[in-house]
Amino acid sequence: MEIIPAIDMIDGKCVRLSKGDYDTKKVYNENPVEVARMFEDNGIKRLHLVDLDGAKAGHIVNHATLRAITSATKLTVDFGGGLKTTADLNIAFDCGAQMVTGGSIAVKNPAEFESWITTYGPDRIILGADAKDRKVAVTGWIENTETELMDFVKKYHQKGIRKVICTDISRDGMLQGPAVELYSEMLQMLPDLWLVASGGVSSVDDLYQLQSKGVPAVIIGKAIYENKITLKQLSEFL
């Protein structure tokens, strides 16, 4: 199972939220490049970089930090947050992102998102499927929809998507364990999906539990910053 630490950015700083609520913002480090280097030094190969300012603004904002991280490390970075146009997408790729995640656009402008899949291919375009009570949420999780999560993922799988980051918003930042049964159900529905579990991971035991269900990859955020999972433990797991 691939381990993917997350760096969420507001004002160019490394922060974490609880359940996607911007009012719960906690700054962990004012230098995301320093954090990225620390991950790389401990054997990490991947990074999930989220532009929370961009998610709220509806366009890419923290692209300078993206460029700084990809210039300073060899991490494979997937970038999300505020990518609503092909121009935003090109900025992310030009700044060194190897993959981008689209969530809100996949709901609000499916034609544009489908054109990305066709143009850039399923290796570079990730579907962001973030849900609360199994309904998709968008715009930095501020806006809830009536779109059913499973139907949403299945629809884009049929359009060519193979990589999905699925966040159970009710668990994100709460350190109460991931939505193991949800991910197991999704993989039973689509066994060839490269599913990235996100939200709630609080211990190394959670990682083994996800691995036992065949989950291909997991994003870890607050558990690292709150020292619930140490970088030494991640190195040993890897």
XYZ file of C-alpha atoms in Angstrom:
238
model
C 0.000 0.000 0.000
C 1.311 3.403 -0.970
C 1.712 5.970 1.802
C 0.909 9.554 0.755
C 1.371 12.324 3.331
C -0.749 15.424 2.846
C 0.161 19.080 3.011
C -2.852 21.397 3.087
C -2.060 25.045 2.414
C -3.617 28.323 3.504
C -1.623 31.541 2.952
C 1.339 29.393 1.875
C 1.458 27.681 5.287
C 1.021 24.028 6.256
C -2.334 23.701 8.047
C -4.960 21.128 8.981
C -8.718 21.465 9.332
C -11.295 19.282 11.065
C -14.140 17.998 8.851
C -13.121 20.578 6.261
C -14.181 23.488 8.490
C -11.968 26.512 7.750
C -12.729 27.912 11.220
C -10.834 24.979 12.761
C -7.589 25.876 10.957
C -4.410 25.005 12.825
C -1.011 26.024 11.449
C 1.608 23.287 11.876
C 4.470 24.758 9.900
C 4.948 28.036 8.055
C 7.280 26.388 5.533
C 5.651 23.562 3.527
C 8.923 22.995 1.625
C 10.584 22.086 4.902
C 7.796 19.598 5.637
C 8.057 18.065 2.160
C 11.817 17.618 2.538
C 11.251 15.925 5.896
C 8.880 13.434 4.259
C 11.369 12.734 1.473
C 14.199 12.221 3.981
C 12.122 9.459 5.595
C 11.614 7.427 2.449
C 8.331 8.941 1.260
C 7.932 9.103 -2.530
C 4.510 10.739 -2.912
C 2.851 13.920 -1.688
C -0.759 15.064 -1.741
C -0.737 18.875 -1.904
C -4.009 20.744 -1.373
C -4.578 24.428 -2.088
C -7.331 25.271 0.419
C -7.250 28.938 -0.604
C -7.785 27.796 -4.176
C -10.636 25.487 -3.219
C -12.481 28.402 -1.638
C -11.557 30.955 -4.337
C -12.374 28.701 -7.289
C -8.964 29.078 -8.944
C -5.390 28.048 -8.214
C -3.725 30.266 -5.560
C -0.713 28.570 -3.945
C 1.088 27.583 -7.141
C 4.332 29.241 -5.998
C 4.514 26.807 -3.072
C 3.847 23.914 -5.438
C 6.768 25.031 -7.613
C 9.007 25.454 -4.564
C 8.256 21.897 -3.370
C 8.737 20.254 -6.754
C 11.967 22.203 -7.261
C 13.361 21.275 -3.836
C 12.371 17.576 -3.764
C 11.931 14.565 -6.034
C 8.521 13.777 -4.582
C 5.764 12.782 -6.979
C 3.152 15.442 -6.239
C -0.556 15.312 -6.901
C -2.154 18.727 -6.572
C -5.736 19.740 -5.923
C -7.846 22.657 -4.808
C -9.394 25.289 -7.047
C -8.666 23.641 -10.381
C -11.654 24.774 -12.414
C -10.196 25.547 -15.849
C -7.636 24.129 -18.241
C -5.570 27.267 -17.561
C -5.437 26.318 -13.843
C -4.503 22.783 -14.819
C -1.638 23.984 -16.991
C -0.327 26.201 -14.181
C -0.268 23.159 -11.857
C 1.558 21.021 -14.418
C 3.970 23.848 -15.284
C 4.772 24.180 -11.566
C 5.758 20.520 -11.382
C 2.649 18.571 -10.379
C 2.704 15.114 -11.941
C -0.995 14.576 -11.250
C -3.957 16.791 -10.454
C -7.136 16.075 -8.538
C -10.479 17.413 -9.718
C -13.531 17.236 -7.484
C -15.830 20.233 -7.757
C -15.285 20.545 -11.504
C -16.275 16.893 -12.001
C -19.657 17.776 -10.481
C -20.201 21.273 -11.848
C -18.544 21.072 -15.261
C -18.336 17.413 -16.270
C -17.639 18.226 -19.931
C -14.468 20.123 -18.964
C -13.339 17.383 -16.582
C -13.948 14.685 -19.185
C -11.849 16.682 -21.662
C -8.980 16.580 -19.143
C -9.225 12.785 -18.951
C -9.103 12.587 -22.757
C -6.291 15.128 -23.169
C -3.976 14.206 -20.292
C -4.924 10.575 -19.683
C -6.075 8.670 -16.590
C -2.545 8.472 -15.161
C -2.443 12.239 -14.608
C -6.073 13.044 -13.736
C -7.426 11.909 -10.364
C -11.093 12.097 -9.405
C -11.641 13.743 -6.029
C -14.670 11.988 -4.549
C -15.262 13.683 -1.210
C -18.473 12.777 0.567
C -20.562 13.382 3.638
C -23.220 10.762 4.393
C -22.332 9.218 1.018
C -23.279 12.404 -0.851
C -20.602 14.292 -2.780
C -19.448 17.654 -1.362
C -17.697 20.371 -3.384
C -16.103 23.854 -3.164
C -13.677 22.935 -0.406
C -16.464 20.868 1.215
C -18.485 24.004 1.883
C -21.250 22.925 -0.496
C -23.152 19.623 -0.232
C -24.844 18.015 -3.231
C -27.426 15.276 -3.737
C -25.014 13.297 -5.923
C -24.586 9.741 -4.630
C -20.921 8.890 -4.046
C -20.985 5.396 -5.548
C -22.874 6.530 -8.656
C -20.430 9.430 -9.064
C -17.357 7.165 -8.949
C -18.915 4.536 -11.218
C -19.874 7.190 -13.799
C -16.322 8.510 -14.087
C -14.833 5.030 -14.053
C -16.903 4.405 -17.189
C -15.425 7.642 -18.633
C -11.882 6.343 -18.140
C -10.942 7.414 -14.596
C -8.777 4.860 -12.795
C -7.482 6.917 -9.835
C -9.838 8.159 -7.130
C -9.122 9.940 -3.848
C -12.114 9.311 -1.602
C -12.438 11.325 1.606
C -15.090 10.632 4.213
C -15.503 14.241 5.368
C -17.064 13.282 8.695
C -13.790 11.545 9.609
C -11.297 14.006 8.148
C -9.002 15.440 10.795
C -10.888 13.650 13.575
C -8.330 10.851 14.185
C -11.147 8.337 14.727
C -10.245 5.783 12.082
C -10.879 5.590 8.322
C -14.070 4.513 6.556
C -12.789 0.975 5.956
C -16.141 -0.549 4.993
C -16.857 2.245 2.503
C -13.542 1.645 0.738
C -14.028 -2.122 0.805
C -17.458 -1.685 -0.802
C -16.044 0.626 -3.477
C -13.293 -1.859 -4.374
C -15.800 -4.692 -4.558
C -17.786 -2.589 -7.033
C -14.695 -1.572 -9.063
C -11.815 -3.997 -8.352
C -9.383 -2.301 -10.764
C -9.766 1.122 -9.127
C -6.585 2.765 -7.803
C -8.373 3.950 -4.692
C -6.732 6.347 -2.264
C -8.314 6.296 1.190
C -8.381 9.668 2.933
C -9.676 10.850 6.279
C -9.542 9.560 9.817
C -6.268 7.641 9.847
C -5.015 7.768 13.432
C -2.591 4.873 13.930
C -0.406 2.323 12.188
C -3.126 -0.248 12.964
C -5.432 1.730 10.649
C -2.866 1.312 7.871
C -2.749 -2.461 8.313
C -6.538 -2.601 8.376
C -6.789 -0.707 5.083
C -4.046 -2.853 3.584
C -5.926 -6.028 4.571
C -8.917 -4.796 2.531
C -6.735 -4.343 -0.552
C -6.760 -0.524 -0.504
C -3.955 0.526 -2.908
C -2.990 3.817 -1.234
C -3.741 6.034 1.753
C -3.368 9.730 2.511
C -2.231 10.630 6.018
C -2.485 14.152 7.389
C -3.230 15.147 10.955
C -1.985 11.818 12.387
C 1.529 12.793 11.298
C 1.309 16.392 12.479
C -0.135 15.369 15.854
C 2.532 12.645 16.183
C -0.041 9.826 16.315
C 2.023 8.160 13.582
C 5.726 8.941 13.553
C 7.845 9.192 10.430
C 9.932 6.343 11.853
C 6.815 4.158 11.982
C 5.993 5.094 8.388
C 9.515 4.182 7.312
C 9.150 0.803 9.027
C 5.746 0.245 7.407
C 7.198 1.062 3.999
